[in-house]
XYZ file of C-alpha atoms in Angstrom:
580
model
C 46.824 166.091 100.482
C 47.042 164.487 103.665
C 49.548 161.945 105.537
C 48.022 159.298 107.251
C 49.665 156.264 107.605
C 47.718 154.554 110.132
C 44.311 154.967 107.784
C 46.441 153.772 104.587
C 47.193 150.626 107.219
C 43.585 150.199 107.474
C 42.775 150.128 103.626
C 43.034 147.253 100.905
C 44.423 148.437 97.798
C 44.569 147.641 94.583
C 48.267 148.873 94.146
C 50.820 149.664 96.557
C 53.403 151.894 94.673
C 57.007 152.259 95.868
C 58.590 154.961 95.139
C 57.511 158.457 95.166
C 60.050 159.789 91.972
C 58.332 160.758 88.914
C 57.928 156.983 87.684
C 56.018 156.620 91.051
C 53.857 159.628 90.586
C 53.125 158.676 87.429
C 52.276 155.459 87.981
C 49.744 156.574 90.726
C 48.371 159.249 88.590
C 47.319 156.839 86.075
C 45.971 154.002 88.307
C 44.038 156.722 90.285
C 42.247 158.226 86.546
C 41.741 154.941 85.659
C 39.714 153.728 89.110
C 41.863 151.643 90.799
C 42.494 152.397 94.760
C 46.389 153.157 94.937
C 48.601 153.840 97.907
C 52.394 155.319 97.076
C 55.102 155.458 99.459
C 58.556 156.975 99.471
C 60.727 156.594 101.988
C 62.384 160.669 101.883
C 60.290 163.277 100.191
C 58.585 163.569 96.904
C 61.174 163.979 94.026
C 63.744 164.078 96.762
C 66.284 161.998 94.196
C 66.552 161.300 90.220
C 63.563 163.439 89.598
C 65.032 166.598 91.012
C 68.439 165.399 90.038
C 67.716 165.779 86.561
C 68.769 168.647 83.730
C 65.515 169.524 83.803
C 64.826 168.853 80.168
C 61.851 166.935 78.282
C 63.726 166.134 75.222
C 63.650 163.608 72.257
C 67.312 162.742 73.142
C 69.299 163.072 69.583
C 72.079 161.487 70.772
C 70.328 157.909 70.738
C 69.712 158.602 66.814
C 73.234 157.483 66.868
C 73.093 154.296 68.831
C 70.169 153.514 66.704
C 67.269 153.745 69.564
C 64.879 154.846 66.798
C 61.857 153.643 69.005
C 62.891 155.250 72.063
C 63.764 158.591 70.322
C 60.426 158.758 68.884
C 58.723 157.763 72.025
C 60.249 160.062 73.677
C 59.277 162.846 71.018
C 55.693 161.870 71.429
C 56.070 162.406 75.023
C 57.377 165.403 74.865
C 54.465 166.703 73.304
C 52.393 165.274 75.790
C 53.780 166.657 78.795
C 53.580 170.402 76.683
C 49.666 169.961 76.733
C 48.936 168.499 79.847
C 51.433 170.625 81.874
C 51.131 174.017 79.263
C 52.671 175.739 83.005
C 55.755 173.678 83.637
C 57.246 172.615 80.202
C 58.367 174.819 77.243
C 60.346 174.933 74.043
C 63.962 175.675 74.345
C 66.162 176.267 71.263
C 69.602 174.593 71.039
C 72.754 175.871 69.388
C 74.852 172.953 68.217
C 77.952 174.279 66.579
C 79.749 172.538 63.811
C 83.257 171.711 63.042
C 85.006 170.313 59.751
C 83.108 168.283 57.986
C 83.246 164.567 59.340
C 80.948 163.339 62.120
C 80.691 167.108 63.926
C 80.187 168.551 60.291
C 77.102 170.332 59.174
C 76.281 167.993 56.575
C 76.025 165.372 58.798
C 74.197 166.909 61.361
C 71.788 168.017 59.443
C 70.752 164.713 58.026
C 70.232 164.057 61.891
C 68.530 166.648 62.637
C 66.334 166.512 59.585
C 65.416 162.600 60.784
C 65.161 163.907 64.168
C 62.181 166.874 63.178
C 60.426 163.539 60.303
C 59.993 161.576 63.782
C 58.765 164.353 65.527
C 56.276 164.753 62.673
C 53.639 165.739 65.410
C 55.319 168.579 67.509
C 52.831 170.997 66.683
C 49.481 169.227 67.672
C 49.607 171.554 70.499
C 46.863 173.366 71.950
C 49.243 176.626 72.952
C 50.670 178.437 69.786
C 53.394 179.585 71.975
C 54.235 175.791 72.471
C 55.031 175.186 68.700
C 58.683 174.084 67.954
C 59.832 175.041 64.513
C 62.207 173.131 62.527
C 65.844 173.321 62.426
C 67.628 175.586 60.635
C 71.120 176.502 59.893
C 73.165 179.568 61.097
C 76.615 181.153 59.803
C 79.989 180.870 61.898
C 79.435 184.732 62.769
C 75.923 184.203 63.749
C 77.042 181.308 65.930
C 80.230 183.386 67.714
C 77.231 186.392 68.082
C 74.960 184.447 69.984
C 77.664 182.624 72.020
C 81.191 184.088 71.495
C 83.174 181.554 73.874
C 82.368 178.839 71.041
C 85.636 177.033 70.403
C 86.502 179.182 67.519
C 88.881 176.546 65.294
C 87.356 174.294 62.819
C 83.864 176.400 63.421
C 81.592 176.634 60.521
C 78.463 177.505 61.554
C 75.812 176.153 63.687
C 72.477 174.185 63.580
C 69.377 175.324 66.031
C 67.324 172.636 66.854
C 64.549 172.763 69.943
C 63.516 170.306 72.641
C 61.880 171.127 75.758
C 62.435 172.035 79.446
C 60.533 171.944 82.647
C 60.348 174.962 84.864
C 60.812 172.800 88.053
C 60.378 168.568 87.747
C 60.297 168.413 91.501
C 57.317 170.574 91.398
C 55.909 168.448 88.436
C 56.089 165.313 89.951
C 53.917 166.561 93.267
C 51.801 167.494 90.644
C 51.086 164.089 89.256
C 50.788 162.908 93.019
C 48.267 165.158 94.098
C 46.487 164.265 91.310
C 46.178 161.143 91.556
C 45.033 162.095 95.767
C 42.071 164.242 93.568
C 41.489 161.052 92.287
C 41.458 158.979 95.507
C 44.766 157.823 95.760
C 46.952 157.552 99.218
C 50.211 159.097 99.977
C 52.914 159.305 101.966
C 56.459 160.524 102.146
C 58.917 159.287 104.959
C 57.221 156.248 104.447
C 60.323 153.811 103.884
C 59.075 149.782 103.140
C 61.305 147.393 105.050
C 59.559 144.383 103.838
C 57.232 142.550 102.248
C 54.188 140.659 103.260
C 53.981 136.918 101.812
C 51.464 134.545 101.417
C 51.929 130.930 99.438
C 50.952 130.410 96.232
C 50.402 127.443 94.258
C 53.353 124.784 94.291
C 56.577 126.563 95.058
C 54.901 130.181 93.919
C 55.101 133.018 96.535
C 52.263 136.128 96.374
C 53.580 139.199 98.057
C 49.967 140.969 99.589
C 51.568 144.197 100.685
C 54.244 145.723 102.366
C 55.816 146.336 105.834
C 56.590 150.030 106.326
C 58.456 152.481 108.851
C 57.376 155.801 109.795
C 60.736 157.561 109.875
C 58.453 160.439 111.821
C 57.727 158.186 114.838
C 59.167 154.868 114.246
C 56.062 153.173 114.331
C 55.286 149.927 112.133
C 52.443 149.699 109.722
C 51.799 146.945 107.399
C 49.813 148.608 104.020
C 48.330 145.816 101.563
C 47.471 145.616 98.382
C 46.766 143.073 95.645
C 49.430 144.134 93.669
C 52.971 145.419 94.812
C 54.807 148.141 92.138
C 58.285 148.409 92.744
C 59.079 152.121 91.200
C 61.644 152.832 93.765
C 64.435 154.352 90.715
C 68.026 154.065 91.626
C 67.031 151.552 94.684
C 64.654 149.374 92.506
C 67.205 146.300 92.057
C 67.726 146.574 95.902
C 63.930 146.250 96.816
C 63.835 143.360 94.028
C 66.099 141.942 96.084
C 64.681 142.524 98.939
C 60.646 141.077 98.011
C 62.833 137.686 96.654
C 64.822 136.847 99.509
C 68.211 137.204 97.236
C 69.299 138.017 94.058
C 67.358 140.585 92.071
C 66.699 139.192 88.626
C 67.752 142.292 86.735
C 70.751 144.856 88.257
C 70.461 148.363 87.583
C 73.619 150.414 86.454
C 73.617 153.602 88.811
C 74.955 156.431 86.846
C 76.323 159.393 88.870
C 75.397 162.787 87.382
C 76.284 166.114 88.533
C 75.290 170.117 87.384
C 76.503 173.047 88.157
C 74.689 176.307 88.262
C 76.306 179.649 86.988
C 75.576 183.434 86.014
C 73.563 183.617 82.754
C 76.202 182.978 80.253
C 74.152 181.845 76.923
C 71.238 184.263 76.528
C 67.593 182.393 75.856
C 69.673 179.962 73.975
C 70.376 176.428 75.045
C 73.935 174.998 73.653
C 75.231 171.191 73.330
C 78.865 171.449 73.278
C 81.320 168.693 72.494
C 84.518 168.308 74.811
C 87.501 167.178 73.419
C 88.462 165.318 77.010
C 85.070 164.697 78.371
C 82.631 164.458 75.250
C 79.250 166.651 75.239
C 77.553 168.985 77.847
C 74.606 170.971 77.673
C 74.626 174.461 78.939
C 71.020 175.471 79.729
C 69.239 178.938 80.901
C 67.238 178.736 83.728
C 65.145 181.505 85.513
C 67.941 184.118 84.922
C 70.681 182.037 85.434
C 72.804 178.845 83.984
C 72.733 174.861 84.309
C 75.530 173.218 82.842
C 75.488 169.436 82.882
C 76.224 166.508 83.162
C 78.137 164.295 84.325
C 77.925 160.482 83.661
C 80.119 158.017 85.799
C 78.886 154.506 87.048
C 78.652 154.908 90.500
C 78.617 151.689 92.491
C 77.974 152.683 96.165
C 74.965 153.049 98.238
C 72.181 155.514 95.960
C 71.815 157.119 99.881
C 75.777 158.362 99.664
C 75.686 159.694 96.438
C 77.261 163.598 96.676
C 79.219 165.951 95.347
C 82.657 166.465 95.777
C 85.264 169.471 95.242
C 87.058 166.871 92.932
C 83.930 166.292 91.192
C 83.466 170.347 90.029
C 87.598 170.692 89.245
C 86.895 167.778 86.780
C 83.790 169.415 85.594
C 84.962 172.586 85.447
C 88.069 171.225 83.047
C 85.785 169.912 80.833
C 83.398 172.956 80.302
C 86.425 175.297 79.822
C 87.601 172.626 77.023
C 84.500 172.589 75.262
C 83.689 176.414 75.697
C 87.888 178.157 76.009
C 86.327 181.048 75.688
C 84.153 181.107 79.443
C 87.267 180.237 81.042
C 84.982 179.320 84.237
C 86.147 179.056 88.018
C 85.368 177.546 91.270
C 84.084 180.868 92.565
C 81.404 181.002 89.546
C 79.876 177.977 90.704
C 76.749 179.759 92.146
C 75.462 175.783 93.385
C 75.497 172.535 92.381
C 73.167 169.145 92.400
C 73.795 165.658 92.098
C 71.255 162.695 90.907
C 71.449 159.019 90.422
C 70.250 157.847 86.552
C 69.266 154.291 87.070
C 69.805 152.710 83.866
C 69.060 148.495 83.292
C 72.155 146.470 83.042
C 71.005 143.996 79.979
C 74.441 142.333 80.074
C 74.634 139.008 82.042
C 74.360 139.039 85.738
C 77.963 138.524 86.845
C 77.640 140.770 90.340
C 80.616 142.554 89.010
C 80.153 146.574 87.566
C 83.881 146.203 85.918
C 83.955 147.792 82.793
C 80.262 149.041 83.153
C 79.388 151.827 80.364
C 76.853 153.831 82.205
C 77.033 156.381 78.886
C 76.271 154.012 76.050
C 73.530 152.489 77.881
C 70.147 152.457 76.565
C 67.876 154.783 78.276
C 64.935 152.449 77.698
C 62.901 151.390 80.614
C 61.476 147.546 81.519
C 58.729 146.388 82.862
C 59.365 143.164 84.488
C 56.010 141.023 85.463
C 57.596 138.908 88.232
C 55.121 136.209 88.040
C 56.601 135.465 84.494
C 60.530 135.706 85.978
C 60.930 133.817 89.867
C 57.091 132.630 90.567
C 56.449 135.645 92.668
C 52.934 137.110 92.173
C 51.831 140.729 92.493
C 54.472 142.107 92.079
C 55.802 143.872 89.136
C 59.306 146.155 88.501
C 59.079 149.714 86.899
C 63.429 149.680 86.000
C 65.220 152.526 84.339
C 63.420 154.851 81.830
C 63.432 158.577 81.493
C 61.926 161.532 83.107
C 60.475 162.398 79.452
C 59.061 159.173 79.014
C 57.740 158.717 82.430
C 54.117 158.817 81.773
C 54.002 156.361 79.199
C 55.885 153.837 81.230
C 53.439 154.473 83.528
C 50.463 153.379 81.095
C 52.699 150.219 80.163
C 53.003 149.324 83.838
C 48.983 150.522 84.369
C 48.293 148.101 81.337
C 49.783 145.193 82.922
C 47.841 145.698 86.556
C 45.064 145.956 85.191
C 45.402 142.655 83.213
C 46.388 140.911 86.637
C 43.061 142.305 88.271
C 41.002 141.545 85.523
C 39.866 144.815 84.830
C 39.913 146.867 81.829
C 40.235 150.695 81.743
C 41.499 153.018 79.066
C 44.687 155.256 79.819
C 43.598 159.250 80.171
C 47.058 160.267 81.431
C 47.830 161.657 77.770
C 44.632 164.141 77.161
C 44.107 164.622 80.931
C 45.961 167.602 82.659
C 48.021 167.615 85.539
C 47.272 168.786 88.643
C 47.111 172.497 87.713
C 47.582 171.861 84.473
C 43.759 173.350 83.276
C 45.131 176.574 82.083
C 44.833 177.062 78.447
C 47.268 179.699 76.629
C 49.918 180.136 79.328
C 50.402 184.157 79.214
C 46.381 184.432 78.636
C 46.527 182.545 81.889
C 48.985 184.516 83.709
C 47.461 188.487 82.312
C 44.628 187.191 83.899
C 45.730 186.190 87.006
C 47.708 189.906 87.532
C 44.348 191.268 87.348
C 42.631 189.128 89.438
C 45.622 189.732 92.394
C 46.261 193.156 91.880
C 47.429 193.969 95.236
C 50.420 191.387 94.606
C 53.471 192.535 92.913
C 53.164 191.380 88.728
C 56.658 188.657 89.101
C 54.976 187.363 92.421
C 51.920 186.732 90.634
C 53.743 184.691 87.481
C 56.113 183.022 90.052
C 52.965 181.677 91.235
C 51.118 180.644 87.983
C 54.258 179.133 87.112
C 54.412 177.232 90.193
C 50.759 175.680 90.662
C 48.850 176.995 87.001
C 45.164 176.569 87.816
C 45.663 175.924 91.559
C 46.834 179.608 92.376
C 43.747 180.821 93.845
C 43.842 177.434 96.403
C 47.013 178.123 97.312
C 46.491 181.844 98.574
C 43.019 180.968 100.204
C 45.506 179.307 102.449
C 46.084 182.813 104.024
C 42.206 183.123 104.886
C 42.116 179.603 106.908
C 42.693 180.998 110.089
C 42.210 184.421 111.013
C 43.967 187.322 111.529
C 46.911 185.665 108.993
C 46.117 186.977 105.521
C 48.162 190.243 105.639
C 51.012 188.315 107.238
C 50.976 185.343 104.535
C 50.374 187.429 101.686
C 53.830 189.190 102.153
C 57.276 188.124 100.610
C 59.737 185.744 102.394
C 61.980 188.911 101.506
C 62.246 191.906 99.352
C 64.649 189.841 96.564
C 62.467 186.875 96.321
C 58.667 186.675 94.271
C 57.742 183.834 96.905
C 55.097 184.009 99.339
C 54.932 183.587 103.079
C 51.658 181.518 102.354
C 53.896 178.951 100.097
C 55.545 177.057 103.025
C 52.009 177.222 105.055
C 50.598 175.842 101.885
C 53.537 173.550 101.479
C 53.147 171.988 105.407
C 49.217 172.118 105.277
C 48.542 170.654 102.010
C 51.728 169.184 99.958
C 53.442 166.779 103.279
C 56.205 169.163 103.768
C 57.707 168.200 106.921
C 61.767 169.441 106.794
C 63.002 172.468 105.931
C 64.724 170.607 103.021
C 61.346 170.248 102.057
C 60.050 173.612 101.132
C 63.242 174.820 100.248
C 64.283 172.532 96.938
C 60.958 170.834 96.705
C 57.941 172.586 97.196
C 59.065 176.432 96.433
C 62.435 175.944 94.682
C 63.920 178.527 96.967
C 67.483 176.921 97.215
C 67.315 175.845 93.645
C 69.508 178.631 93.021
C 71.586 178.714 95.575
C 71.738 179.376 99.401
C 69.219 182.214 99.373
C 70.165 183.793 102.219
C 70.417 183.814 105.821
C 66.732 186.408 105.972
C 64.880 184.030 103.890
C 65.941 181.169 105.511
C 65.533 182.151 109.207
C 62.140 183.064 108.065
C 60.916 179.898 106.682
C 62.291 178.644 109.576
C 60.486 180.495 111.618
C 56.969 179.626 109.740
C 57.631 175.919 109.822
C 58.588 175.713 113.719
C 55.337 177.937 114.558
C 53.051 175.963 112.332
C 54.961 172.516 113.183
C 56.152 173.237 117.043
C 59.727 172.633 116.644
C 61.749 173.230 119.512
C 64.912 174.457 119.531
C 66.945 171.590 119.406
C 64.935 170.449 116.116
C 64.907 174.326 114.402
C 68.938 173.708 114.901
C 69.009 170.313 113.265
C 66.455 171.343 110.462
C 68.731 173.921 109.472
C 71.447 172.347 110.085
C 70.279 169.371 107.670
C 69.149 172.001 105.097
C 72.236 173.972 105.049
C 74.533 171.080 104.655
C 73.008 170.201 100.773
C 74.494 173.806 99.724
C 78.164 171.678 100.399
C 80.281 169.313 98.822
C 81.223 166.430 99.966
C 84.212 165.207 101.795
C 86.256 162.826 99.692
C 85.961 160.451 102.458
C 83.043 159.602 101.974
C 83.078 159.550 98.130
C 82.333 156.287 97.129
C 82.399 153.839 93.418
C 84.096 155.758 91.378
C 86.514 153.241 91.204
C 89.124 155.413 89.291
C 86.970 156.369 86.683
C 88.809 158.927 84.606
C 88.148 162.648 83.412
C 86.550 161.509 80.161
C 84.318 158.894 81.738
C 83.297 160.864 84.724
C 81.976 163.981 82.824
C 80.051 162.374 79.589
C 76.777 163.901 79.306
C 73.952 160.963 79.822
C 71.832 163.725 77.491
C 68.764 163.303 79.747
């Protein structure tokens, strides 16, 4: 997967995708299966926003059940299942504790009519070609076997517990590239730091407009390219009202409402188990395990600002923090447990009436659903059409929607394979079948290095350490670790700059190996990949300084300076879970 934006400048496409987030990627993925000739562009890196921003979960969402979203709940259970087969490497069942109290609303009675709905719409979960991918039922445990498996439950009014089971991703930022470089398999174009500054016009019939491509910035040399294609997707996530703006010279027709969330990663606190807790002063938060350690989130506060600004402040984690010790007393969590933290932008469609104002916005009882908008149909502008809002769960099939509708406008016809096709490293069959197999294959490599790795690329391992044999005399020097505590490869950031557009130490760090996922990983490991990327990219010093620099400054909060449209929100409405 190559960067070339003059060649892409030098092309007529069929779609010109902005927006390289997981509606993006999806979007491309499905154009590219389905023949068209697609160019995506994103103006930081892959993932760089929402899609890493995320809880990491593929989930039904059970808390639209109660706002009545019966179509998107079972969309989004369909979808689930989807993303188990076609990505059997990155997504796997989780089980939830969801504790009960009294007998009202929080009861077990009444959860377990909603949880018994909840497993009739997901009346498919189990056409699933991994056994190990099966999700049971739920099923009901005792007030002892609740405080067992997570004994800083708030213990008054607690009679028991339901366990139900959704889904999470091992890492979405990796899943995402995924769906990019397969749709580059499949001939598609990409680049990152590729940021569209405008659009290219042409007049229509009468007072019509037809947008034929896009103007676009290098942010790597500040050159100028102008990249057309018959039909312009605007997938561009928290910025998509902005660029809607932007292609009609004014007003967008639809406004997003940009919802602020924010996790916080801790020691392992809940065992294998997931939990959803309710907060008396902020309302529910999950608490999820992940690779040895905890994600607790999330936040949910309309956030009016710039999507660029968006970060997270020490006021931001005291709030958080009040709110997890109210829902779990027991934990009694503190600043100096927060391990690291990550912010993303959910952008949700406003359906109430354009006013310009976001007064009184409800960023947590807005509807997850996404829109397709076919701007022909709205302000005379043709080829162009508006991916808005959605969910990382139910990315894919917005994707098909928006594929649908293309295709219609091009007169084409092509059936959607996105659903029975795997990912880009997806061909793996049973996972741990998979994984024994590859131990034996690389028995010189340590066993966790080896299932770090499946878990990683799946089918694409083997590609990814041939990297070490493209030049020689560097196999033995690629093939070691970053660093005695870490299961990643020196060959991972080669692979990640020769073959997957990483270009900034950001880069290879949260996106491409997931090495400051965790936390700063240390001043060894980061040196080193510092070191890698300068010798393979000839930084000089000045750059190796601001690379790390840039890097080091996303393990930090915030100032509250620069914290901006809050507007005052308070604790309750600045820590509601948006249930991802």
């Amino acid at each position: 997967m190559q960067r070339d934006l003059k060649k892409m400048s030098a092309t007529e496409y069929d779609l010109v995708i902005v927006g390289g987030g997981i509606s993006g990627a999806s979007i491309a993925w499905d154009a590219a299966l389905r023949g068209l000739k697609v160019a995506l562009l994103e103006k930081e890196d892959f993932a760089h926003a929402t899609t890493s921003g995320s809880s990491k979960l593929v989930h039904g969402g059970l808390r639209y059940l109660v706002n009545g979203e019966l179509r998107l709940v079972r969309e989004s259970l369909r979808e689930r299942r989807i993303w188990e087969n076609i990505a059997p490497h990155m997504v796997h069942p989780l089980p939830f504790i969801l504790p009960t109290y009294g007998y009202g609303m929080k009861g077990g009675p009444v959860l377990a009519i909603g949880l018994a709905f909840y497993d009739l719409l997901s009346y498919d979960r189990n056409f699933v070609s991994d056994d190990d991918k099966k999700i049971p039922g739920f099923r009901s445990i005792s007030r002892d076997e609740a405080l067992t498996l997570m004994p800083t439950l708030k213990r008054e009014g607690l009679t028991g517990a339901k366990i139900y089971y959704d889904c999470q991703m091992f890492a979405p930022e990796r899943l995402c590239l995924e769906c990019i470089e397969g749709a580059v398999e499949f001939g598609a174009d990409a680049a990152n730091y590729a940021e569209v500054t405008g659009f290219e016009m042409e007049n229509a019939a009468g007072a019509s407009r037809r947008i034929s491509g896009v103007q676009v910035k290098d942010r790597h040399t500040g050159e100028t390219h102008r990249i057309r294609g018959r039909i312009v997707i605007n997938a561009a996530g928290p910025w998509a009202d902005t660029l809607m703006g932007l292609a009609e010279g004014g007003k967008p027709a639809r406004r997003l409402i940009r919802s602020k969330g924010i996790h916080i990663i801790t020691r392992e606190i809940s065992g294998s188990n997931a939990l959803a807790i309710q907060s008396d002063i902020g309302g529910h938060f999950f608490v999820i395990p992940w690779r040895g350690h905890t994600i607790i989130g999330t936040t949910d506060t309309v956030f009016d600002d710039d999507p660029d600004k968006v970060g997270v402040t020490e006021q931001d984690l005291r709030d958080f923090l009040s709110v997890v010790n109210d829902g779990l007393p027991g934990l009694d969590l503190k600043r100096e447990d927060i391990l690291h933290f990550y912010v993303g932008i959910r952008p949700l469609v406003d359906s109430s009436p354009a006013s310009g104002e976001e007064e009184g916005k409800d960023s947590y009882n807005a509807s997850r659903a996404a829109e397709v908008l076919d701007h022909e149909k709205i302000d005379d502008t043709f080829g162009f059409i508006s991916a808005m809002g959605g969910k990382w769960t139910t990315s894919r099939h917005l994707a098909e929607q928006v594929v649908d509708l293309a295709l219609m406008k091009l007169g084409r016809q092509a059936k959607c394979e996105t659903h029975c096709t795997p990912v880009y490293g997806g061909e793996i069959g049973r996972l741990k079948s998979f994984i024994a197999r590859a131990r034996k294959r690389h028995p010189h490599l340590p066993a966790e290095v080896v299932e770090n790795l499946c878990n990683y690329y799946g089918s694409r391992i083997d590609e990814v350490l041939a990297t070490a044999d493209e030049r020689p005399g560097e196999r033995e020097e690629l093939l070691r670790r970053l660093a005695g505590n870490t299961s990643v490869l020196a060959v991972q950031v080669i692979h990640a700059i020769r073959h997957e557009m990483a270009r900034h130490l950001s880069d290879v760090l949260f996106r491409r190996t997931g090495l400051g996922t965790l936390g700063h990983p240390g001043v060894p490991i980061v040196n080193r990949v510092t070191e890698l990327m300068a010798r393979e990219l000839g930084w000089d010093d000045t750059t190796i300084a601001n690379e790390i620099a840039d890097a080091l400054r996303l393990f930090g909060t915030q100032p509250p300076a620069n914290e901006g449209g809050m507007k005052g929100a308070s604790l309750a409405e600045a820590t509601r879970s948006a249930d991802r």
